[in-house]
mmCIF file with all atom_site columns, C-alpha atoms in Angstrom:
data_model
loop_
_atom_site.group_PDB
_atom_site.id
_atom_site.type_symbol
_atom_site.label_atom_id
_atom_site.label_alt_id
_atom_site.label_comp_id
_atom_site.label_asym_id
_atom_site.label_entity_id
_atom_site.label_seq_id
_atom_site.pdbx_PDB_ins_code
_atom_site.Cartn_x
_atom_site.Cartn_y
_atom_site.Cartn_z
_atom_site.occupancy
_atom_site.B_iso_or_equiv
_atom_site.pdbx_formal_charge
_atom_site.auth_seq_id
_atom_site.auth_comp_id
_atom_site.auth_asym_id
_atom_site.auth_atom_id
_atom_site.pdbx_PDB_model_num
ATOM 1   C CA . GLN A 1 1   ? -111.856 72.770 116.306 1.00 87.00 ? 249 GLN A CA 1
ATOM 2   C CA . LEU A 1 2   ? -111.955 71.496 113.413 1.00 92.00 ? 250 LEU A CA 1
ATOM 3   C CA . GLN A 1 3   ? -113.052 73.581 109.806 1.00 96.00 ? 251 GLN A CA 1
ATOM 4   C CA . LEU A 1 4   ? -113.431 72.844 106.596 1.00 97.00 ? 252 LEU A CA 1
ATOM 5   C CA . GLN A 1 5   ? -113.305 74.979 103.412 1.00 98.00 ? 253 GLN A CA 1
ATOM 6   C CA . GLU A 1 6   ? -113.928 74.837 100.067 1.00 98.00 ? 254 GLU A CA 1
ATOM 7   C CA . SER A 1 7   ? -112.089 76.268 97.201  1.00 97.00 ? 255 SER A CA 1
ATOM 8   C CA . GLY A 1 8   ? -112.362 76.595 93.183  1.00 96.00 ? 256 GLY A CA 1
ATOM 9   C CA . PRO A 1 9   ? -114.426 78.617 90.681  1.00 96.00 ? 257 PRO A CA 1
ATOM 10  C CA . GLY A 1 10  ? -117.948 78.601 90.494  1.00 95.00 ? 258 GLY A CA 1
ATOM 11  C CA . LEU A 1 11  ? -118.500 78.930 86.747  1.00 98.00 ? 259 LEU A CA 1
ATOM 12  C CA . VAL A 1 12  ? -117.199 76.068 84.932  1.00 98.00 ? 260 VAL A CA 1
ATOM 13  C CA . LYS A 1 13  ? -118.090 75.582 80.882  1.00 98.00 ? 261 LYS A CA 1
ATOM 14  C CA . PRO A 1 14  ? -120.649 72.789 79.953  1.00 98.00 ? 262 PRO A CA 1
ATOM 15  C CA . SER A 1 15  ? -118.205 69.199 79.084  1.00 97.00 ? 263 SER A CA 1
ATOM 16  C CA . GLU A 1 16  ? -115.601 71.152 80.563  1.00 98.00 ? 264 GLU A CA 1
ATOM 17  C CA . THR A 1 17  ? -113.865 69.915 84.310  1.00 98.00 ? 265 THR A CA 1
ATOM 18  C CA . LEU A 1 18  ? -115.097 70.832 87.101  1.00 98.00 ? 266 LEU A CA 1
ATOM 19  C CA . SER A 1 19  ? -112.266 70.869 90.400  1.00 98.00 ? 267 SER A CA 1
ATOM 20  C CA . LEU A 1 20  ? -112.465 71.866 93.772  1.00 98.00 ? 268 LEU A CA 1
ATOM 21  C CA . THR A 1 21  ? -110.063 71.183 96.582  1.00 98.00 ? 269 THR A CA 1
ATOM 22  C CA . CYS A 1 22  ? -111.004 71.670 100.407 1.00 98.00 ? 270 CYS A CA 1
ATOM 23  C CA . THR A 1 23  ? -108.848 72.459 103.161 1.00 97.00 ? 271 THR A CA 1
ATOM 24  C CA . VAL A 1 24  ? -108.941 71.243 106.537 1.00 96.00 ? 272 VAL A CA 1
ATOM 25  C CA . SER A 1 25  ? -107.777 73.041 109.570 1.00 95.00 ? 273 SER A CA 1
ATOM 26  C CA . GLY A 1 26  ? -107.578 72.405 113.519 1.00 92.00 ? 274 GLY A CA 1
ATOM 27  C CA . GLY A 1 27  ? -106.999 68.850 112.886 1.00 89.00 ? 275 GLY A CA 1
ATOM 28  C CA . SER A 1 28  ? -105.059 66.181 111.188 1.00 88.00 ? 276 SER A CA 1
ATOM 29  C CA . ILE A 1 29  ? -106.147 65.150 107.660 1.00 90.00 ? 277 ILE A CA 1
ATOM 30  C CA . SER A 1 30  ? -104.150 62.395 107.881 1.00 88.00 ? 278 SER A CA 1
ATOM 31  C CA . SER A 1 31  ? -105.693 60.447 110.833 1.00 84.00 ? 279 SER A CA 1
ATOM 32  C CA . SER A 1 32  ? -106.780 57.023 110.220 1.00 81.00 ? 280 SER A CA 1
ATOM 33  C CA . SER A 1 33  ? -110.242 57.637 112.280 1.00 84.00 ? 281 SER A CA 1
ATOM 34  C CA . TYR A 1 34  ? -112.330 59.150 109.514 1.00 89.00 ? 282 TYR A CA 1
ATOM 35  C CA . ASN A 1 35  ? -112.623 59.466 105.755 1.00 94.00 ? 283 ASN A CA 1
ATOM 36  C CA . TRP A 1 36  ? -112.815 62.990 103.716 1.00 96.00 ? 284 TRP A CA 1
ATOM 37  C CA . ALA A 1 37  ? -116.271 62.955 102.080 1.00 97.00 ? 285 ALA A CA 1
ATOM 38  C CA . TRP A 1 38  ? -117.992 65.471 99.214  1.00 98.00 ? 286 TRP A CA 1
ATOM 39  C CA . ILE A 1 39  ? -121.505 65.768 98.673  1.00 98.00 ? 287 ILE A CA 1
ATOM 40  C CA . ARG A 1 40  ? -123.124 68.192 96.525  1.00 98.00 ? 288 ARG A CA 1
ATOM 41  C CA . GLN A 1 41  ? -126.926 69.679 96.703  1.00 98.00 ? 289 GLN A CA 1
ATOM 42  C CA . PRO A 1 42  ? -128.730 71.368 93.477  1.00 98.00 ? 290 PRO A CA 1
ATOM 43  C CA . PRO A 1 43  ? -130.123 74.246 93.928  1.00 97.00 ? 291 PRO A CA 1
ATOM 44  C CA . GLY A 1 44  ? -133.616 73.462 96.057  1.00 96.00 ? 292 GLY A CA 1
ATOM 45  C CA . LYS A 1 45  ? -133.465 70.243 95.935  1.00 97.00 ? 293 LYS A CA 1
ATOM 46  C CA . GLY A 1 46  ? -131.834 67.120 97.776  1.00 97.00 ? 294 GLY A CA 1
ATOM 47  C CA . LEU A 1 47  ? -128.452 66.334 98.876  1.00 98.00 ? 295 LEU A CA 1
ATOM 48  C CA . GLU A 1 48  ? -125.987 63.850 96.848  1.00 98.00 ? 296 GLU A CA 1
ATOM 49  C CA . TRP A 1 49  ? -123.570 61.990 98.352  1.00 97.00 ? 297 TRP A CA 1
ATOM 50  C CA . ILE A 1 50  ? -120.200 62.476 95.591  1.00 97.00 ? 298 ILE A CA 1
ATOM 51  C CA . GLY A 1 51  ? -118.151 59.875 97.101  1.00 96.00 ? 299 GLY A CA 1
ATOM 52  C CA . SER A 1 52  ? -115.005 59.894 99.911  1.00 96.00 ? 300 SER A CA 1
ATOM 53  C CA . ILE A 1 53  ? -111.594 59.379 100.479 1.00 95.00 ? 301 ILE A CA 1
ATOM 54  C CA . THR A 1 54  ? -109.550 57.629 103.551 1.00 90.00 ? 302 THR A CA 1
ATOM 55  C CA . TYR A 1 55  ? -105.883 58.702 104.576 1.00 84.00 ? 303 TYR A CA 1
ATOM 56  C CA . ASN A 1 56  ? -104.254 56.366 103.033 1.00 87.00 ? 304 ASN A CA 1
ATOM 57  C CA . ARG A 1 57  ? -106.017 57.025 99.529  1.00 91.00 ? 305 ARG A CA 1
ATOM 58  C CA . LYS A 1 58  ? -108.682 54.102 99.245  1.00 92.00 ? 306 LYS A CA 1
ATOM 59  C CA . THR A 1 59  ? -111.772 56.146 97.487  1.00 94.00 ? 307 THR A CA 1
ATOM 60  C CA . TYR A 1 60  ? -115.365 55.343 97.580  1.00 94.00 ? 308 TYR A CA 1
ATOM 61  C CA . TYR A 1 61  ? -117.252 56.889 94.761  1.00 95.00 ? 309 TYR A CA 1
ATOM 62  C CA . ASN A 1 62  ? -121.681 57.479 93.648  1.00 95.00 ? 310 ASN A CA 1
ATOM 63  C CA . PRO A 1 63  ? -121.797 54.344 91.387  1.00 94.00 ? 311 PRO A CA 1
ATOM 64  C CA . SER A 1 64  ? -123.769 56.622 89.265  1.00 95.00 ? 312 SER A CA 1
ATOM 65  C CA . LEU A 1 65  ? -120.936 59.476 88.490  1.00 97.00 ? 313 LEU A CA 1
ATOM 66  C CA . LYS A 1 66  ? -118.053 57.014 89.420  1.00 96.00 ? 314 LYS A CA 1
ATOM 67  C CA . SER A 1 67  ? -116.865 57.337 85.563  1.00 97.00 ? 315 SER A CA 1
ATOM 68  C CA . ARG A 1 68  ? -116.635 60.868 85.499  1.00 98.00 ? 316 ARG A CA 1
ATOM 69  C CA . LEU A 1 69  ? -115.120 61.508 89.328  1.00 98.00 ? 317 LEU A CA 1
ATOM 70  C CA . THR A 1 70  ? -111.832 60.973 90.820  1.00 98.00 ? 318 THR A CA 1
ATOM 71  C CA . ILE A 1 71  ? -110.988 62.457 94.544  1.00 98.00 ? 319 ILE A CA 1
ATOM 72  C CA . SER A 1 72  ? -107.941 62.512 96.002  1.00 96.00 ? 320 SER A CA 1
ATOM 73  C CA . VAL A 1 73  ? -106.187 63.891 99.421  1.00 94.00 ? 321 VAL A CA 1
ATOM 74  C CA . GLU A 1 74  ? -102.386 65.789 99.893  1.00 93.00 ? 322 GLU A CA 1
ATOM 75  C CA . THR A 1 75  ? -102.055 65.036 103.171 1.00 91.00 ? 323 THR A CA 1
ATOM 76  C CA . SER A 1 76  ? -98.917  67.677 103.205 1.00 92.00 ? 324 SER A CA 1
ATOM 77  C CA . LYS A 1 77  ? -101.405 70.820 102.781 1.00 94.00 ? 325 LYS A CA 1
ATOM 78  C CA . SER A 1 78  ? -104.276 69.473 104.426 1.00 94.00 ? 326 SER A CA 1
ATOM 79  C CA . GLN A 1 79  ? -106.021 69.625 101.609 1.00 96.00 ? 327 GLN A CA 1
ATOM 80  C CA . PHE A 1 80  ? -108.355 66.688 99.570  1.00 96.00 ? 328 PHE A CA 1
ATOM 81  C CA . SER A 1 81  ? -110.005 67.630 96.274  1.00 97.00 ? 329 SER A CA 1
ATOM 82  C CA . LEU A 1 82  ? -112.963 66.456 93.763  1.00 98.00 ? 330 LEU A CA 1
ATOM 83  C CA . THR A 1 83  ? -112.493 66.694 89.949  1.00 98.00 ? 331 THR A CA 1
ATOM 84  C CA . LEU A 1 84  ? -114.942 66.272 87.477  1.00 98.00 ? 332 LEU A CA 1
ATOM 85  C CA . THR A 1 85  ? -115.331 65.878 84.317  1.00 98.00 ? 333 THR A CA 1
ATOM 86  C CA . SER A 1 86  ? -117.407 66.211 81.670  1.00 98.00 ? 334 SER A CA 1
ATOM 87  C CA . VAL A 1 87  ? -119.736 68.524 83.316  1.00 98.00 ? 335 VAL A CA 1
ATOM 88  C CA . THR A 1 88  ? -123.711 69.328 82.601  1.00 98.00 ? 336 THR A CA 1
ATOM 89  C CA . ALA A 1 89  ? -125.782 71.869 83.897  1.00 98.00 ? 337 ALA A CA 1
ATOM 90  C CA . ALA A 1 90  ? -127.248 68.694 85.657  1.00 98.00 ? 338 ALA A CA 1
ATOM 91  C CA . ASP A 1 91  ? -123.799 69.254 87.927  1.00 98.00 ? 339 ASP A CA 1
ATOM 92  C CA . THR A 1 92  ? -124.729 72.254 88.817  1.00 98.00 ? 340 THR A CA 1
ATOM 93  C CA . ALA A 1 93  ? -125.514 72.791 92.882  1.00 98.00 ? 341 ALA A CA 1
ATOM 94  C CA . VAL A 1 94  ? -123.621 73.483 96.352  1.00 98.00 ? 342 VAL A CA 1
ATOM 95  C CA . TYR A 1 95  ? -120.890 71.350 96.890  1.00 98.00 ? 343 TYR A CA 1
ATOM 96  C CA . TYR A 1 96  ? -119.979 70.682 100.543 1.00 98.00 ? 344 TYR A CA 1
ATOM 97  C CA . CYS A 1 97  ? -116.731 69.085 102.075 1.00 98.00 ? 345 CYS A CA 1
ATOM 98  C CA . ALA A 1 98  ? -117.175 66.958 104.845 1.00 98.00 ? 346 ALA A CA 1
ATOM 99  C CA . ARG A 1 99  ? -115.261 64.549 107.548 1.00 97.00 ? 347 ARG A CA 1
ATOM 100 C CA . ASP A 1 100 ? -116.519 61.572 107.049 1.00 94.00 ? 348 ASP A CA 1
ATOM 101 C CA . GLN A 1 101 ? -116.580 59.623 110.666 1.00 89.00 ? 349 GLN A CA 1
ATOM 102 C CA . THR A 1 102 ? -118.233 56.264 110.273 1.00 82.00 ? 350 THR A CA 1
ATOM 103 C CA . GLY A 1 103 ? -120.315 55.021 107.698 1.00 85.00 ? 351 GLY A CA 1
ATOM 104 C CA . GLY A 1 104 ? -121.321 58.219 106.170 1.00 88.00 ? 352 GLY A CA 1
ATOM 105 C CA . SER A 1 105 ? -121.637 60.446 109.206 1.00 96.00 ? 353 SER A CA 1
ATOM 106 C CA . CYS A 1 106 ? -120.225 63.207 108.715 1.00 97.00 ? 354 CYS A CA 1
ATOM 107 C CA . PRO A 1 107 ? -119.809 65.991 111.891 1.00 96.00 ? 355 PRO A CA 1
ATOM 108 C CA . ASP A 1 108 ? -117.885 68.134 110.380 1.00 97.00 ? 356 ASP A CA 1
ATOM 109 C CA . TRP A 1 109 ? -118.763 70.617 106.735 1.00 98.00 ? 357 TRP A CA 1
ATOM 110 C CA . GLY A 1 110 ? -117.425 73.306 104.807 1.00 98.00 ? 358 GLY A CA 1
ATOM 111 C CA . GLN A 1 111 ? -119.637 76.189 104.319 1.00 97.00 ? 359 GLN A CA 1
ATOM 112 C CA . GLY A 1 112 ? -120.286 74.977 100.626 1.00 98.00 ? 360 GLY A CA 1
ATOM 113 C CA . THR A 1 113 ? -119.424 76.639 97.260  1.00 98.00 ? 361 THR A CA 1
ATOM 114 C CA . LEU A 1 114 ? -122.029 76.956 94.590  1.00 98.00 ? 362 LEU A CA 1
ATOM 115 C CA . VAL A 1 115 ? -120.826 75.716 91.328  1.00 98.00 ? 363 VAL A CA 1
ATOM 116 C CA . THR A 1 116 ? -123.074 76.826 87.726  1.00 98.00 ? 364 THR A CA 1
ATOM 117 C CA . VAL A 1 117 ? -122.809 74.837 84.711  1.00 98.00 ? 365 VAL A CA 1
ATOM 118 C CA . SER A 1 118 ? -123.350 77.286 82.206  1.00 97.00 ? 366 SER A CA 1
ATOM 119 C CA . SER A 1 119 ? -121.494 78.546 78.602  1.00 95.00 ? 367 SER A CA 1
ATOM 120 C CA . GLN B 2 1   ? -129.613 52.987 93.722  1.00 62.00 ? 216 GLN B CA 1
ATOM 121 C CA . SER B 2 2   ? -132.382 55.041 94.305  1.00 76.00 ? 217 SER B CA 1
ATOM 122 C CA . ALA B 2 3   ? -132.815 57.473 96.963  1.00 90.00 ? 218 ALA B CA 1
ATOM 123 C CA . LEU B 2 4   ? -134.006 56.621 100.497 1.00 97.00 ? 219 LEU B CA 1
ATOM 124 C CA . THR B 2 5   ? -137.630 56.814 100.520 1.00 98.00 ? 220 THR B CA 1
ATOM 125 C CA . GLN B 2 6   ? -138.814 60.120 102.762 1.00 98.00 ? 221 GLN B CA 1
ATOM 126 C CA . PRO B 2 7   ? -142.331 61.383 103.186 1.00 98.00 ? 222 PRO B CA 1
ATOM 127 C CA . PRO B 2 8   ? -141.790 65.576 102.169 1.00 97.00 ? 223 PRO B CA 1
ATOM 128 C CA . SER B 2 9   ? -143.421 66.954 104.389 1.00 98.00 ? 224 SER B CA 1
ATOM 129 C CA . ALA B 2 10  ? -144.595 66.901 108.437 1.00 98.00 ? 225 ALA B CA 1
ATOM 130 C CA . SER B 2 11  ? -145.851 69.060 110.673 1.00 97.00 ? 226 SER B CA 1
ATOM 131 C CA . GLY B 2 12  ? -146.711 69.325 114.589 1.00 97.00 ? 227 GLY B CA 1
ATOM 132 C CA . SER B 2 13  ? -147.758 72.183 117.081 1.00 97.00 ? 228 SER B CA 1
ATOM 133 C CA . PRO B 2 14  ? -145.059 72.941 119.145 1.00 97.00 ? 229 PRO B CA 1
ATOM 134 C CA . GLY B 2 15  ? -144.966 70.966 122.645 1.00 97.00 ? 230 GLY B CA 1
ATOM 135 C CA . GLN B 2 16  ? -146.066 67.848 120.054 1.00 97.00 ? 231 GLN B CA 1
ATOM 136 C CA . SER B 2 17  ? -143.775 65.233 118.812 1.00 98.00 ? 232 SER B CA 1
ATOM 137 C CA . VAL B 2 18  ? -143.596 64.347 115.335 1.00 98.00 ? 233 VAL B CA 1
ATOM 138 C CA . THR B 2 19  ? -141.675 61.219 114.017 1.00 98.00 ? 234 THR B CA 1
ATOM 139 C CA . ILE B 2 20  ? -139.869 61.071 110.251 1.00 98.00 ? 235 ILE B CA 1
ATOM 140 C CA . SER B 2 21  ? -139.400 57.386 108.323 1.00 98.00 ? 236 SER B CA 1
ATOM 141 C CA . CYS B 2 22  ? -136.994 56.859 105.920 1.00 98.00 ? 237 CYS B CA 1
ATOM 142 C CA . THR B 2 23  ? -136.794 53.496 104.210 1.00 98.00 ? 238 THR B CA 1
ATOM 143 C CA . GLY B 2 24  ? -134.571 51.977 102.673 1.00 97.00 ? 239 GLY B CA 1
ATOM 144 C CA . THR B 2 25  ? -133.473 47.999 102.100 1.00 95.00 ? 240 THR B CA 1
ATOM 145 C CA . SER B 2 26  ? -131.777 45.381 103.141 1.00 94.00 ? 241 SER B CA 1
ATOM 146 C CA . SER B 2 27  ? -128.459 46.743 100.904 1.00 93.00 ? 242 SER B CA 1
ATOM 147 C CA . ASP B 2 28  ? -128.881 49.717 103.119 1.00 95.00 ? 243 ASP B CA 1
ATOM 148 C CA . VAL B 2 29  ? -131.287 50.566 105.911 1.00 96.00 ? 244 VAL B CA 1
ATOM 149 C CA . GLY B 2 30  ? -131.853 47.326 106.827 1.00 96.00 ? 245 GLY B CA 1
ATOM 150 C CA . GLY B 2 31  ? -128.229 45.939 106.790 1.00 95.00 ? 246 GLY B CA 1
ATOM 151 C CA . TYR B 2 32  ? -126.462 48.076 108.583 1.00 95.00 ? 247 TYR B CA 1
ATOM 152 C CA . ASN B 2 33  ? -126.361 50.509 111.658 1.00 96.00 ? 248 ASN B CA 1
ATOM 153 C CA . TYR B 2 34  ? -124.954 53.439 109.823 1.00 96.00 ? 249 TYR B CA 1
ATOM 154 C CA . VAL B 2 35  ? -128.057 55.684 109.460 1.00 98.00 ? 250 VAL B CA 1
ATOM 155 C CA . SER B 2 36  ? -127.597 59.034 110.028 1.00 98.00 ? 251 SER B CA 1
ATOM 156 C CA . TRP B 2 37  ? -129.681 62.049 110.558 1.00 98.00 ? 252 TRP B CA 1
ATOM 157 C CA . TYR B 2 38  ? -129.084 65.988 109.226 1.00 98.00 ? 253 TYR B CA 1
ATOM 158 C CA . GLN B 2 39  ? -130.631 68.695 109.971 1.00 98.00 ? 254 GLN B CA 1
ATOM 159 C CA . GLN B 2 40  ? -130.667 71.647 107.774 1.00 98.00 ? 255 GLN B CA 1
ATOM 160 C CA . HIS B 2 41  ? -131.414 75.742 107.729 1.00 98.00 ? 256 HIS B CA 1
ATOM 161 C CA . PRO B 2 42  ? -131.898 77.320 104.580 1.00 97.00 ? 257 PRO B CA 1
ATOM 162 C CA . GLY B 2 43  ? -128.716 78.637 103.613 1.00 96.00 ? 258 GLY B CA 1
ATOM 163 C CA . LYS B 2 44  ? -127.095 76.351 105.776 1.00 97.00 ? 259 LYS B CA 1
ATOM 164 C CA . ALA B 2 45  ? -124.719 72.913 105.791 1.00 98.00 ? 260 ALA B CA 1
ATOM 165 C CA . PRO B 2 46  ? -126.504 70.152 106.835 1.00 98.00 ? 261 PRO B CA 1
ATOM 166 C CA . LYS B 2 47  ? -126.123 69.787 111.193 1.00 98.00 ? 262 LYS B CA 1
ATOM 167 C CA . LEU B 2 48  ? -125.483 65.757 112.100 1.00 98.00 ? 263 LEU B CA 1
ATOM 168 C CA . MET B 2 49  ? -128.664 64.990 114.468 1.00 98.00 ? 264 MET B CA 1
ATOM 169 C CA . ILE B 2 50  ? -127.866 61.304 114.924 1.00 98.00 ? 265 ILE B CA 1
ATOM 170 C CA . TYR B 2 51  ? -125.210 58.905 113.943 1.00 97.00 ? 266 TYR B CA 1
ATOM 171 C CA . ASP B 2 52  ? -125.423 55.215 113.714 1.00 97.00 ? 267 ASP B CA 1
ATOM 172 C CA . VAL B 2 53  ? -129.077 54.810 113.764 1.00 97.00 ? 268 VAL B CA 1
ATOM 173 C CA . SER B 2 54  ? -129.640 56.559 117.194 1.00 98.00 ? 269 SER B CA 1
ATOM 174 C CA . LYS B 2 55  ? -126.786 57.992 118.464 1.00 97.00 ? 270 LYS B CA 1
ATOM 175 C CA . ARG B 2 56  ? -126.515 61.899 119.768 1.00 98.00 ? 271 ARG B CA 1
ATOM 176 C CA . PRO B 2 57  ? -123.488 63.514 118.572 1.00 96.00 ? 272 PRO B CA 1
ATOM 177 C CA . SER B 2 58  ? -122.402 66.304 121.501 1.00 95.00 ? 273 SER B CA 1
ATOM 178 C CA . GLY B 2 59  ? -124.333 69.502 121.677 1.00 96.00 ? 274 GLY B CA 1
ATOM 179 C CA . VAL B 2 60  ? -127.447 67.593 120.207 1.00 98.00 ? 275 VAL B CA 1
ATOM 180 C CA . PRO B 2 61  ? -130.522 68.087 122.337 1.00 97.00 ? 276 PRO B CA 1
ATOM 181 C CA . ASP B 2 62  ? -131.896 64.931 123.524 1.00 96.00 ? 277 ASP B CA 1
ATOM 182 C CA . ARG B 2 63  ? -135.467 65.593 121.947 1.00 98.00 ? 278 ARG B CA 1
ATOM 183 C CA . PHE B 2 64  ? -134.122 64.772 119.276 1.00 98.00 ? 279 PHE B CA 1
ATOM 184 C CA . SER B 2 65  ? -133.998 60.638 119.020 1.00 98.00 ? 280 SER B CA 1
ATOM 185 C CA . GLY B 2 66  ? -133.149 57.873 116.352 1.00 98.00 ? 281 GLY B CA 1
ATOM 186 C CA . SER B 2 67  ? -134.437 54.603 115.859 1.00 98.00 ? 282 SER B CA 1
ATOM 187 C CA . LYS B 2 68  ? -134.867 51.498 113.119 1.00 98.00 ? 283 LYS B CA 1
ATOM 188 C CA . SER B 2 69  ? -136.810 48.663 112.824 1.00 97.00 ? 284 SER B CA 1
ATOM 189 C CA . GLY B 2 70  ? -136.065 46.395 109.532 1.00 97.00 ? 285 GLY B CA 1
ATOM 190 C CA . ILE B 2 71  ? -135.424 48.385 106.259 1.00 97.00 ? 286 ILE B CA 1
ATOM 191 C CA . THR B 2 72  ? -137.037 51.908 107.741 1.00 98.00 ? 287 THR B CA 1
ATOM 192 C CA . ALA B 2 73  ? -135.345 54.143 110.260 1.00 98.00 ? 288 ALA B CA 1
ATOM 193 C CA . SER B 2 74  ? -137.155 56.634 112.079 1.00 98.00 ? 289 SER B CA 1
ATOM 194 C CA . LEU B 2 75  ? -136.414 60.219 113.514 1.00 98.00 ? 290 LEU B CA 1
ATOM 195 C CA . THR B 2 76  ? -138.201 61.194 116.224 1.00 98.00 ? 291 THR B CA 1
ATOM 196 C CA . VAL B 2 77  ? -138.374 64.792 117.600 1.00 98.00 ? 292 VAL B CA 1
ATOM 197 C CA . SER B 2 78  ? -139.807 65.404 120.924 1.00 98.00 ? 293 SER B CA 1
ATOM 198 C CA . GLY B 2 79  ? -141.203 69.314 122.372 1.00 97.00 ? 294 GLY B CA 1
ATOM 199 C CA . LEU B 2 80  ? -141.442 70.789 119.097 1.00 98.00 ? 295 LEU B CA 1
ATOM 200 C CA . GLN B 2 81  ? -139.510 74.291 118.603 1.00 98.00 ? 296 GLN B CA 1
ATOM 201 C CA . ALA B 2 82  ? -139.577 76.834 116.462 1.00 97.00 ? 297 ALA B CA 1
ATOM 202 C CA . GLU B 2 83  ? -136.602 76.535 115.699 1.00 97.00 ? 298 GLU B CA 1
ATOM 203 C CA . ASP B 2 84  ? -136.766 72.544 114.892 1.00 98.00 ? 299 ASP B CA 1
ATOM 204 C CA . GLU B 2 85  ? -138.313 74.245 111.347 1.00 98.00 ? 300 GLU B CA 1
ATOM 205 C CA . ALA B 2 86  ? -135.415 72.650 108.911 1.00 98.00 ? 301 ALA B CA 1
ATOM 206 C CA . ASP B 2 87  ? -135.172 69.913 106.229 1.00 98.00 ? 302 ASP B CA 1
ATOM 207 C CA . TYR B 2 88  ? -134.385 66.787 107.375 1.00 98.00 ? 303 TYR B CA 1
ATOM 208 C CA . TYR B 2 89  ? -132.712 64.631 105.795 1.00 98.00 ? 304 TYR B CA 1
ATOM 209 C CA . CYS B 2 90  ? -131.558 60.409 106.590 1.00 98.00 ? 305 CYS B CA 1
ATOM 210 C CA . SER B 2 91  ? -128.450 59.097 104.761 1.00 98.00 ? 306 SER B CA 1
ATOM 211 C CA . SER B 2 92  ? -127.176 55.488 104.609 1.00 97.00 ? 307 SER B CA 1
ATOM 212 C CA . PHE B 2 93  ? -124.240 53.233 104.167 1.00 96.00 ? 308 PHE B CA 1
ATOM 213 C CA . VAL B 2 94  ? -124.888 51.528 101.372 1.00 94.00 ? 309 VAL B CA 1
ATOM 214 C CA . ARG B 2 95  ? -123.078 47.861 99.267  1.00 90.00 ? 310 ARG B CA 1
ATOM 215 C CA . THR B 2 96  ? -123.882 46.477 96.574  1.00 84.00 ? 311 THR B CA 1
ATOM 216 C CA . ASN B 2 97  ? -122.126 46.185 94.336  1.00 83.00 ? 312 ASN B CA 1
ATOM 217 C CA . THR B 2 98  ? -119.482 48.633 95.965  1.00 87.00 ? 313 THR B CA 1
ATOM 218 C CA . ALA B 2 99  ? -119.500 50.738 99.005  1.00 89.00 ? 314 ALA B CA 1
ATOM 219 C CA . HIS B 2 100 ? -120.811 53.887 99.303  1.00 93.00 ? 315 HIS B CA 1
ATOM 220 C CA . VAL B 2 101 ? -123.279 56.414 100.988 1.00 96.00 ? 316 VAL B CA 1
ATOM 221 C CA . ILE B 2 102 ? -127.196 57.136 99.634  1.00 96.00 ? 317 ILE B CA 1
ATOM 222 C CA . PHE B 2 103 ? -128.970 59.821 101.313 1.00 97.00 ? 318 PHE B CA 1
ATOM 223 C CA . GLY B 2 104 ? -133.120 60.512 101.588 1.00 98.00 ? 319 GLY B CA 1
ATOM 224 C CA . GLY B 2 105 ? -134.936 62.666 99.436  1.00 97.00 ? 320 GLY B CA 1
ATOM 225 C CA . GLY B 2 106 ? -135.376 64.885 102.765 1.00 98.00 ? 321 GLY B CA 1
ATOM 226 C CA . THR B 2 107 ? -138.755 65.985 104.928 1.00 98.00 ? 322 THR B CA 1
ATOM 227 C CA . LYS B 2 108 ? -139.563 69.617 105.409 1.00 98.00 ? 323 LYS B CA 1
ATOM 228 C CA . LEU B 2 109 ? -140.472 69.862 109.351 1.00 98.00 ? 324 LEU B CA 1
ATOM 229 C CA . THR B 2 110 ? -143.066 72.712 109.443 1.00 98.00 ? 325 THR B CA 1
ATOM 230 C CA . VAL B 2 111 ? -144.038 73.942 113.007 1.00 97.00 ? 326 VAL B CA 1
ATOM 231 C CA . LEU B 2 112 ? -147.822 74.966 113.252 1.00 94.00 ? 327 LEU B CA 1
#
């Protein structure tokens, strides 16, 4: 069974860079059948799709985050990563990584990791 | 790109049916059969309940069904059970200047 696990700092200072990694186990990150996605949820609020990456490194980004966002994949480590620059308090959220099978449908999710932006 | 529009709340008694709507535009819900529905219990990751408008992943009860008409997608929960009380989110593939995915604002389903 596919498992995903987010990792990274739980606290980031304003104006700095948020970096998270998702480790995939129980399946191949190199499959051409899936994309690998990041989704976030501010405390008490709804879900926001951040972006996704294909096995061959094609990326799809939320237009509202595109200027600050990079998603990359390291197939040798079965990991994909999120980098968000110039963060503010509005970037405080639980960040989830997920497998996207088609058109944004995600059957497998990590447990989520809370990232707080504060000085 | 604005979020898809969902009612903030819905409710029903055990055994009843409830339908949650998700309204978008011709660039998202109306243009593609890539609408998904997620169930989220407090403190948990979302769970995929419906994908590609009306398909159910393995293990999801057939009490959950999805449909679409024009720019509005719907999730129907039949035979409501206490454990169905949760937040429900729709999502859709969207292509404007770029291809991406958008979510609805979420609907809190209460089982009375």
